PDB file of C-alpha atoms in Angstrom:
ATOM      1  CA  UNK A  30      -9.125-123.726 -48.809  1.00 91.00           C
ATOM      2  CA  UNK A  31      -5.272-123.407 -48.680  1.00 93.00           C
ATOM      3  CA  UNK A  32      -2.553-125.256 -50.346  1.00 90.00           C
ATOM      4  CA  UNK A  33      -1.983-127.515 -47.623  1.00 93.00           C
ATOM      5  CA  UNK A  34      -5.863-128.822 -47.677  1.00 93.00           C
ATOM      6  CA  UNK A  35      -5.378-129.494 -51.589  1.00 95.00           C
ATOM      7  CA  UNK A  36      -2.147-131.415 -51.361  1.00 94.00           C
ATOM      8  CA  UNK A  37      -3.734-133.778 -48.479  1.00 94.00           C
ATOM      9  CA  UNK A  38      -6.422-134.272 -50.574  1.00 95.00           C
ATOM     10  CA  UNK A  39      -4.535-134.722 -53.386  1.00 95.00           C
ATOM     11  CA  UNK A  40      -2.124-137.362 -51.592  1.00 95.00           C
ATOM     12  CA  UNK A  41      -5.349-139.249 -49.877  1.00 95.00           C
ATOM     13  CA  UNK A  42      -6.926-139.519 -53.233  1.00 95.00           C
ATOM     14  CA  UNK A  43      -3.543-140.901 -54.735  1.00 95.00           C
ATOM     15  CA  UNK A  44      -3.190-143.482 -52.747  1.00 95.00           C
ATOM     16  CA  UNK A  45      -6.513-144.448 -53.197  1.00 93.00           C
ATOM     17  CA  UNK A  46      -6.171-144.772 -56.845  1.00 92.00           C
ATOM     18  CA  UNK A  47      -2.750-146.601 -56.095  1.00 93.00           C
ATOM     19  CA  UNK A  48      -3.958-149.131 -53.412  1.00 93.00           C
ATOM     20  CA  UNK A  49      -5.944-151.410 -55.565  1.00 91.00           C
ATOM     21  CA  UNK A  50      -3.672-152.555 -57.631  1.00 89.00           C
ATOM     22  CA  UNK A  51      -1.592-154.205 -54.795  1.00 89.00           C
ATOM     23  CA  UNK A  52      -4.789-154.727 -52.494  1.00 89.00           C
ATOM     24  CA  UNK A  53      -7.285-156.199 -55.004  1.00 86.00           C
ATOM     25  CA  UNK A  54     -10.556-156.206 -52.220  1.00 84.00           C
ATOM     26  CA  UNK A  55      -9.893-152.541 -52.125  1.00 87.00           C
ATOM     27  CA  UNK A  56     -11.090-152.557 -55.606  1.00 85.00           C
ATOM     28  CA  UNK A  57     -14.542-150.200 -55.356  1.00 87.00           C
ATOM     29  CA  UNK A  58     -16.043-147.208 -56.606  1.00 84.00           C
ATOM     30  CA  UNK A  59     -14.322-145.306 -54.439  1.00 86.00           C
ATOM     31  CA  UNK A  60     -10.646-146.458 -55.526  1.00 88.00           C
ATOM     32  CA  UNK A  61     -11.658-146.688 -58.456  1.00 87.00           C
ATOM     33  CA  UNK A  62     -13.190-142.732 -59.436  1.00 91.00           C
ATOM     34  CA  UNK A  63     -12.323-140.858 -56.314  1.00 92.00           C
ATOM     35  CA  UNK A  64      -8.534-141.524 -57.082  1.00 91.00           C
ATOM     36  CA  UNK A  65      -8.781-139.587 -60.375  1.00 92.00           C
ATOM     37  CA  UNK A  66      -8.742-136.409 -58.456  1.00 95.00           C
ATOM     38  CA  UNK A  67      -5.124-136.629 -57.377  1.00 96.00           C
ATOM     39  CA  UNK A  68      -3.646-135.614 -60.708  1.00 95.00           C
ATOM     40  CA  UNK A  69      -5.239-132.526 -61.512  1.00 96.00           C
ATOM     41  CA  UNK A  70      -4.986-131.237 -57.939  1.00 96.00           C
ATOM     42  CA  UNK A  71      -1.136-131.910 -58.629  1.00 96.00           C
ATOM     43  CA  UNK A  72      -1.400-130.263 -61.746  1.00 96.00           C
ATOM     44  CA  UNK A  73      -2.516-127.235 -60.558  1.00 96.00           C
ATOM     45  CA  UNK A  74      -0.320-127.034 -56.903  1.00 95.00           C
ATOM     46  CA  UNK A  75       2.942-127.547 -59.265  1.00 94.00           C
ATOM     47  CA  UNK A  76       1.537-124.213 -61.299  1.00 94.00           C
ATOM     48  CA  UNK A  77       0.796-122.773 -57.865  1.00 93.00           C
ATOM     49  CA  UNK A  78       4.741-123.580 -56.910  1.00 91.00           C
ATOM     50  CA  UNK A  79       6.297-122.281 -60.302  1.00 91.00           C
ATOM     51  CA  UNK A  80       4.570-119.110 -60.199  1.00 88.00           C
ATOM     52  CA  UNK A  81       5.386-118.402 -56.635  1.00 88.00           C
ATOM     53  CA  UNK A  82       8.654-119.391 -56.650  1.00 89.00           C
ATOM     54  CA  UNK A  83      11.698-116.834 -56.920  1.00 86.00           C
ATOM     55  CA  UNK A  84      14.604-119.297 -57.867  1.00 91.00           C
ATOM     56  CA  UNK A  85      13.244-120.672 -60.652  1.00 91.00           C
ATOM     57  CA  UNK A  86      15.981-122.939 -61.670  1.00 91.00           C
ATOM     58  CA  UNK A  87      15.989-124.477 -57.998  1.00 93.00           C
ATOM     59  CA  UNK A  88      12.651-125.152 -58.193  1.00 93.00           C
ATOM     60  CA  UNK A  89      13.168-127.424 -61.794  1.00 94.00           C
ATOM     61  CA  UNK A  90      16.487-128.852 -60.229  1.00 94.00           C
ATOM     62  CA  UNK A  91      14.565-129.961 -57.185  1.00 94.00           C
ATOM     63  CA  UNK A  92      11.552-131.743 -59.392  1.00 94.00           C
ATOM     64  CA  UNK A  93      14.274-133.248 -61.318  1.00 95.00           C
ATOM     65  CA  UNK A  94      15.959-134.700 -58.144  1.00 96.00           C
ATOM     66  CA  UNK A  95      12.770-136.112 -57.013  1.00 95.00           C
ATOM     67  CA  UNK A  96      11.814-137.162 -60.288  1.00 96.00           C
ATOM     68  CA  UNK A  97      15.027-139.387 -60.535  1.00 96.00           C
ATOM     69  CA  UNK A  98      14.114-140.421 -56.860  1.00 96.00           C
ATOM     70  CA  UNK A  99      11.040-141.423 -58.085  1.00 96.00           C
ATOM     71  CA  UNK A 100      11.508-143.683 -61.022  1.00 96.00           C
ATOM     72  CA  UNK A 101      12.542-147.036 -59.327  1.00 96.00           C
ATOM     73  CA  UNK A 102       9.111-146.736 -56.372  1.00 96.00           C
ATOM     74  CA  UNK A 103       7.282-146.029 -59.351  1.00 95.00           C
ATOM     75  CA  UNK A 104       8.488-149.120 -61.522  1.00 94.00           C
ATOM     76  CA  UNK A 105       8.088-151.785 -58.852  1.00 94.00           C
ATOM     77  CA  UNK A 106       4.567-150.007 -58.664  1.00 93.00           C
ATOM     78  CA  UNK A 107       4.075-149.903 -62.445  1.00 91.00           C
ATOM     79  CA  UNK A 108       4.555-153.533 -62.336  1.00 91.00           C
ATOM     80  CA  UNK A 109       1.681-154.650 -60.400  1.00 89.00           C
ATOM     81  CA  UNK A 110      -0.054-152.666 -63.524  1.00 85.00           C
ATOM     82  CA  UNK A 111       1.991-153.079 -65.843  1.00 77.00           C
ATOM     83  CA  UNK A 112       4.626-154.064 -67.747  1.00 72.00           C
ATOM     84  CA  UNK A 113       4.944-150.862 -70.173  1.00 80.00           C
ATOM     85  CA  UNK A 114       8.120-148.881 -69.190  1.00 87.00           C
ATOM     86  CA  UNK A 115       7.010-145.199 -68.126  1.00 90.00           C
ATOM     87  CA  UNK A 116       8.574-141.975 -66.533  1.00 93.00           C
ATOM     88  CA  UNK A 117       6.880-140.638 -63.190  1.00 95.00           C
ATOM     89  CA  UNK A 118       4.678-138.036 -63.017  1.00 95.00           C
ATOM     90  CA  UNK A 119       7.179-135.699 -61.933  1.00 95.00           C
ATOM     91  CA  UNK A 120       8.672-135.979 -65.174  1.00 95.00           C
ATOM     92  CA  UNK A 121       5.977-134.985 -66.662  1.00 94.00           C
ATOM     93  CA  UNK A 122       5.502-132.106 -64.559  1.00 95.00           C
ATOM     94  CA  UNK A 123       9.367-131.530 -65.536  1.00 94.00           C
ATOM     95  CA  UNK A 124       8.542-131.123 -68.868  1.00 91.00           C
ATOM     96  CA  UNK A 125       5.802-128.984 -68.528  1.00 92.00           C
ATOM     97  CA  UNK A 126       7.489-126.241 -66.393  1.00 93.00           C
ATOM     98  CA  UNK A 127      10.818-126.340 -68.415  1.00 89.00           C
ATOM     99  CA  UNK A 128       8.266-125.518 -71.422  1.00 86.00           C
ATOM    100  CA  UNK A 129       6.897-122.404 -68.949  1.00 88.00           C
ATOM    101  CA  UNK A 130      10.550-121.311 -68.396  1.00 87.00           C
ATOM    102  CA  UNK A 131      11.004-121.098 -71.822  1.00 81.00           C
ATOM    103  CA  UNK A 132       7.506-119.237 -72.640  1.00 78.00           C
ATOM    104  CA  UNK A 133       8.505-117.014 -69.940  1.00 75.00           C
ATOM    105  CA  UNK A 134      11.846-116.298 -71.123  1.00 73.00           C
ATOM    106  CA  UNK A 135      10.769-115.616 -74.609  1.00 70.00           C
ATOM    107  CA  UNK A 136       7.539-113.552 -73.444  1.00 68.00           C
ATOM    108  CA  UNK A 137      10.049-111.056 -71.820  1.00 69.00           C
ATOM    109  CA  UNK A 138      12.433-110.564 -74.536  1.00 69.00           C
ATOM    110  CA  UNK A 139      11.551-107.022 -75.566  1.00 68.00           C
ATOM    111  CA  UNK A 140      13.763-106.707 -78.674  1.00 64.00           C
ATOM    112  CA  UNK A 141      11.667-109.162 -80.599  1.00 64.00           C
ATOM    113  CA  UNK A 142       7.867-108.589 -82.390  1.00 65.00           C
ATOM    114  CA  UNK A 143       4.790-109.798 -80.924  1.00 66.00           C
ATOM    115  CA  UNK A 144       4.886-112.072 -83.989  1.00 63.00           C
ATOM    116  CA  UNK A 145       8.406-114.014 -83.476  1.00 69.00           C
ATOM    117  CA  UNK A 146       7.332-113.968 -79.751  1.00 63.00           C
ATOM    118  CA  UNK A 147       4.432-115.939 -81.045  1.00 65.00           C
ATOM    119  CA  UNK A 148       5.993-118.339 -83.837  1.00 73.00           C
ATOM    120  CA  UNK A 149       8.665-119.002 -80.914  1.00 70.00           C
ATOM    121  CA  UNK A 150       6.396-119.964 -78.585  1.00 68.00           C
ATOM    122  CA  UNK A 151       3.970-122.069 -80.328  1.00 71.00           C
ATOM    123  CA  UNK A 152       7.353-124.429 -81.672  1.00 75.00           C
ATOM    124  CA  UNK A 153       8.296-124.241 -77.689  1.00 70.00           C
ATOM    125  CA  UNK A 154       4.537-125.916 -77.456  1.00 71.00           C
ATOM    126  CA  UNK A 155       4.664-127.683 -80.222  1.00 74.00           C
ATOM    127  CA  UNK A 156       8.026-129.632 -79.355  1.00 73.00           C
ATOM    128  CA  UNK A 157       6.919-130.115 -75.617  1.00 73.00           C
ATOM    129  CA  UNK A 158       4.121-131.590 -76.310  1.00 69.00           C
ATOM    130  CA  UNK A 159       5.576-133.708 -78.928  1.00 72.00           C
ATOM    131  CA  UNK A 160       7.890-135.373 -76.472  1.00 67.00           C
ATOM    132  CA  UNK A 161       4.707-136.035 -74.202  1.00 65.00           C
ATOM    133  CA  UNK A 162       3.572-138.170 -77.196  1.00 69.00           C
ATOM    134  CA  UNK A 163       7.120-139.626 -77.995  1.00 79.00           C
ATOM    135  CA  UNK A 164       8.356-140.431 -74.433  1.00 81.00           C
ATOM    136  CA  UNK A 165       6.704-142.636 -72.292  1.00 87.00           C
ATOM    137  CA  UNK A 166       5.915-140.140 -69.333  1.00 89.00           C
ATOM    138  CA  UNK A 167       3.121-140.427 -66.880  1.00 90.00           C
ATOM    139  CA  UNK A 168      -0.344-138.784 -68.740  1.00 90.00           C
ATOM    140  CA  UNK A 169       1.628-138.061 -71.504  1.00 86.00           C
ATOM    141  CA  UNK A 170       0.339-134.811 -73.423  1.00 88.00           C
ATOM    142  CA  UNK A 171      -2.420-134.854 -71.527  1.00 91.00           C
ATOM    143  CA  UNK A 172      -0.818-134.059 -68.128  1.00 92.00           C
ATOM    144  CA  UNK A 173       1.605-131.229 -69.625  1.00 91.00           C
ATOM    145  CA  UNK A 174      -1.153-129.970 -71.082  1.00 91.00           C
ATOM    146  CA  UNK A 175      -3.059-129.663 -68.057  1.00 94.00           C
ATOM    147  CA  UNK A 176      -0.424-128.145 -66.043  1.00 94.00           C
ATOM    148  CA  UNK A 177       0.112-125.215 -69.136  1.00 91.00           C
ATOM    149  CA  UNK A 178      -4.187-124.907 -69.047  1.00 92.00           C
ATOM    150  CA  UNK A 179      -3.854-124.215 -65.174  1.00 94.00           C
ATOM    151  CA  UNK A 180      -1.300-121.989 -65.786  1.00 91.00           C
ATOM    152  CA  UNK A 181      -1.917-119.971 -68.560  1.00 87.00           C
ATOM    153  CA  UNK A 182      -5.705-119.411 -67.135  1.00 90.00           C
ATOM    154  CA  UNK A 183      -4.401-118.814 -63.361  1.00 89.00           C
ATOM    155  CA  UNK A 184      -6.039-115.439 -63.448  1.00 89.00           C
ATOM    156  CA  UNK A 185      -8.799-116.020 -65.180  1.00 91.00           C
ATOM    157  CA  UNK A 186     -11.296-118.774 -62.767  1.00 92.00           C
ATOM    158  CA  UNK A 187     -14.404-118.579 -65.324  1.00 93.00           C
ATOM    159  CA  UNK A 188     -11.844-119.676 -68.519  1.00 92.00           C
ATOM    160  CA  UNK A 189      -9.988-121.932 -66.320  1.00 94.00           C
ATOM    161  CA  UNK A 190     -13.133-123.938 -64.535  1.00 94.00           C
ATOM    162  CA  UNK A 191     -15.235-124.154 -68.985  1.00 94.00           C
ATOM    163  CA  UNK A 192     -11.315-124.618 -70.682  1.00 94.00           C
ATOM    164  CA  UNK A 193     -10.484-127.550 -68.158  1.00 95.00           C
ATOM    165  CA  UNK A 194     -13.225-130.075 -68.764  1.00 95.00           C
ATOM    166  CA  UNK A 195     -13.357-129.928 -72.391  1.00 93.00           C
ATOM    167  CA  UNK A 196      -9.264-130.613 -72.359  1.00 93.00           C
ATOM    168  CA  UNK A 197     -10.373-133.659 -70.195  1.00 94.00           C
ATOM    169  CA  UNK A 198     -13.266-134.686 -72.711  1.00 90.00           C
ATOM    170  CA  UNK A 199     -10.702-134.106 -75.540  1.00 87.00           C
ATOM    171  CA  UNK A 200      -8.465-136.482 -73.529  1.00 89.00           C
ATOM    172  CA  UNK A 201     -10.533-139.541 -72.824  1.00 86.00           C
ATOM    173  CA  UNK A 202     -12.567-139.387 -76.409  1.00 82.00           C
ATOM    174  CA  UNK A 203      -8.835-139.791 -77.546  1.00 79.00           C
ATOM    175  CA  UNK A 204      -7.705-142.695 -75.201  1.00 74.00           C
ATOM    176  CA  UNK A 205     -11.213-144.390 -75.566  1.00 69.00           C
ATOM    177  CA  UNK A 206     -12.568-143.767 -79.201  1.00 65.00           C
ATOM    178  CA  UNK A 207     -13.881-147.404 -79.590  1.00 61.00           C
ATOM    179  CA  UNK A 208     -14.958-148.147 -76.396  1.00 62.00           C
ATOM    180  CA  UNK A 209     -16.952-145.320 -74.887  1.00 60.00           C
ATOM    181  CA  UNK A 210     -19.323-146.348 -71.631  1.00 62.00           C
ATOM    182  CA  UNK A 211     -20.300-145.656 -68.184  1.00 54.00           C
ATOM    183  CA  UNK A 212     -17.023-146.199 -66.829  1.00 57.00           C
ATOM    184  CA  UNK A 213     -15.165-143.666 -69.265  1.00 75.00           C
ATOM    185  CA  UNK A 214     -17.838-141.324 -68.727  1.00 83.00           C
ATOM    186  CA  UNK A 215     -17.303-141.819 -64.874  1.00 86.00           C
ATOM    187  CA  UNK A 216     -13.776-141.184 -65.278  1.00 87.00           C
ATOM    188  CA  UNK A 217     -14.412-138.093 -66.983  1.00 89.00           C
ATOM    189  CA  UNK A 218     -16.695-136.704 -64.654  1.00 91.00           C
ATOM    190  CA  UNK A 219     -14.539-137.699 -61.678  1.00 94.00           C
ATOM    191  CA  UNK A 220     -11.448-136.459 -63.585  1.00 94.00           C
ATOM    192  CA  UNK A 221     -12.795-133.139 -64.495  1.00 95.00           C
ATOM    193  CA  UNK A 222     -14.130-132.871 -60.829  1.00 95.00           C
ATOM    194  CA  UNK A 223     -10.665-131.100 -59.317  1.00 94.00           C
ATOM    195  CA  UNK A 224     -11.649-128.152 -62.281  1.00 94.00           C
ATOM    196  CA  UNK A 225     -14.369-126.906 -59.757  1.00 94.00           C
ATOM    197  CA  UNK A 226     -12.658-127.890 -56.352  1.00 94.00           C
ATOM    198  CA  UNK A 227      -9.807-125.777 -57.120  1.00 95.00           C
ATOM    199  CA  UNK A 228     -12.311-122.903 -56.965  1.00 93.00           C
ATOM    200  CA  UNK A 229     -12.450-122.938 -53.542  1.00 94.00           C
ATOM    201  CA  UNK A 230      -8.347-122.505 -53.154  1.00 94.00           C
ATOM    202  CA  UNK A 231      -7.491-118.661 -51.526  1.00 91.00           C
ATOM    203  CA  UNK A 232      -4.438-118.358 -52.575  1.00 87.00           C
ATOM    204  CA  UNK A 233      -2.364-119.144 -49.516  1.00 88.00           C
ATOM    205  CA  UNK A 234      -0.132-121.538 -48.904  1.00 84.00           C
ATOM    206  CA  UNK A 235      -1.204-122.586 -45.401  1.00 81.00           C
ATOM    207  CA  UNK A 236       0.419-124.757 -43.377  1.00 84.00           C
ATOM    208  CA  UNK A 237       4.564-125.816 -44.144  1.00 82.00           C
ATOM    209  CA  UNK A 238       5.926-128.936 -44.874  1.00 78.00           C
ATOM    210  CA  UNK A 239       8.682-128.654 -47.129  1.00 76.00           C
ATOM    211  CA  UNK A 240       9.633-131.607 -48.284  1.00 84.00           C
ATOM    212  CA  UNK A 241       7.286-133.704 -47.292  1.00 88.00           C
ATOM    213  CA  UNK A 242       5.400-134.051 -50.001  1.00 88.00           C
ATOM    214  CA  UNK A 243       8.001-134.895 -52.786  1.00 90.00           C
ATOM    215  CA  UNK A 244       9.073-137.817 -50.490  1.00 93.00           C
ATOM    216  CA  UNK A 245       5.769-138.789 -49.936  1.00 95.00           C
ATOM    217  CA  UNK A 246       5.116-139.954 -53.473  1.00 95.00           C
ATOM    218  CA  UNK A 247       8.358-142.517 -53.679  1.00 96.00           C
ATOM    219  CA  UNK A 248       7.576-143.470 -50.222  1.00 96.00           C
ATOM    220  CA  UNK A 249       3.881-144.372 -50.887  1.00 95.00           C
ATOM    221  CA  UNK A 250       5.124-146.742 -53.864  1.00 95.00           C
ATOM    222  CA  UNK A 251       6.882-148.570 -52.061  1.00 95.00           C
ATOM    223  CA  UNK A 252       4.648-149.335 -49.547  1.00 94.00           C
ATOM    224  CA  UNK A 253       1.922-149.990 -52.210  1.00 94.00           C
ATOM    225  CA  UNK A 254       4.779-152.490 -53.627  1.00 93.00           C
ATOM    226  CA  UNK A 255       4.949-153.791 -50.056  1.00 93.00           C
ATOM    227  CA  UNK A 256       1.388-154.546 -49.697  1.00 91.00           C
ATOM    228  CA  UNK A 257       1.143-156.352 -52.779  1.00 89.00           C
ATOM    229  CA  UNK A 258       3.062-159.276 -50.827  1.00 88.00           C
ATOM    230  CA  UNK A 259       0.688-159.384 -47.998  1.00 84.00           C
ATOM    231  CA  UNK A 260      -2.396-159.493 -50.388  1.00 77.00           C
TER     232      UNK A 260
END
């Protein structure tokens, strides 16, 4: 399974989990579980893209641009949910790989111990994921966390595939500590799912479309927003 086969499924699993909310009678099982596979797959493409890029600074320029992009699409979306102010995902991805650009700076820094590698490094961690609990970005912690797990464990598939599911166990037991039932545990299973599809993923990119997925995501919004008229 390439890259390109991921991000399709990925994008058709986004806007499943987007479409109900401005097309209630869309509201199903399907919408409802299958669309909790879009984020992880997203998760683990942007870690695909920051490991294989060579301009590293281009690449977080470019997911800033988008990000900004992004923001209005996804707060006339956010509004048929609701009224909470929150970043787009790509800002959360923006944090996360601005904390791997740092972790990889540091890592490579030969004049310093093993030890101050460490200390620096776990305060880089330490402060990202604090602003994933103090701003209001998309999956908070959760989804930088996710993107570091991916990663972190890129060449190691056994770690990766046991490590993902209990971060998404961790996750939801901390979201849903009073209120645990069959439709958290659903959401668990469906959101740990992408852990064991990305398995299948051979390492190539397959076929090119350069921008077309960055525009895809404001582009969807809107037409979610659109729909929301109509329905």
């Amino acid at each position: 399974m390439t890259g390109f086969i991921l991000k399709i499924i990925a994008l058709i699993t986004m806007v499943l989990d987007h479409i109900k909310y401005a097309v209630p009678v869309t509201n199903c099982f399907l919408t409802q579980y299958f669309g909790r596979l879009s984020f992880p797959i997203f998760a683990f493409l942007t870690t695909e893209g920051w490991g294989h890029t060579r301009n590293k600074k281009r690449y977080i320029l470019k997911m800033f641009i988008f990000a900004c992009i992004s923001q209005i699409p996804f707060m006339m979306f956010r509004s048929l949910v609701a009224d909470k102010f929150l970043l787009n995902i790509m800002f959360t991805f923006l944090f996360a790989i601005l904390g791997l650009w740092s972790l990889d700076f540091f890592e490579n820094r030969k004049e310093l111990s093993n030890f101050l590698k460490f200390l620096i490094m776990f305060c880089i961690c330490a402060t990202i994921l604090a602003c994933g609990f103090i701003i209001p970005v998309d999956y908070n912690w959760f989804g930088i966390a996710v993107v570091w797990l991916f990663y972190i464990l890129r060449n190691n598939k056994v770690a990766r595939t046991i490590t993902y599911p209990i971060l998404v166990i961790l996750y939801y037991l901390s979201a849903y500590m009073t209120n645990i039932n069959a439709i958290n545990i659903l959401s668990v299973i469906f959101t740990a799912l992408p852990g064991f599809i990305i398995l299948f993923y051979n390492g190539k990119e397959g076929r090119k479309m350069k921008y077309f997925f960055y525009t895809f995501y404001p582009v969807h919004m809107l037409i979610v927003y659109g729909l929301s008229f109509l329905f």
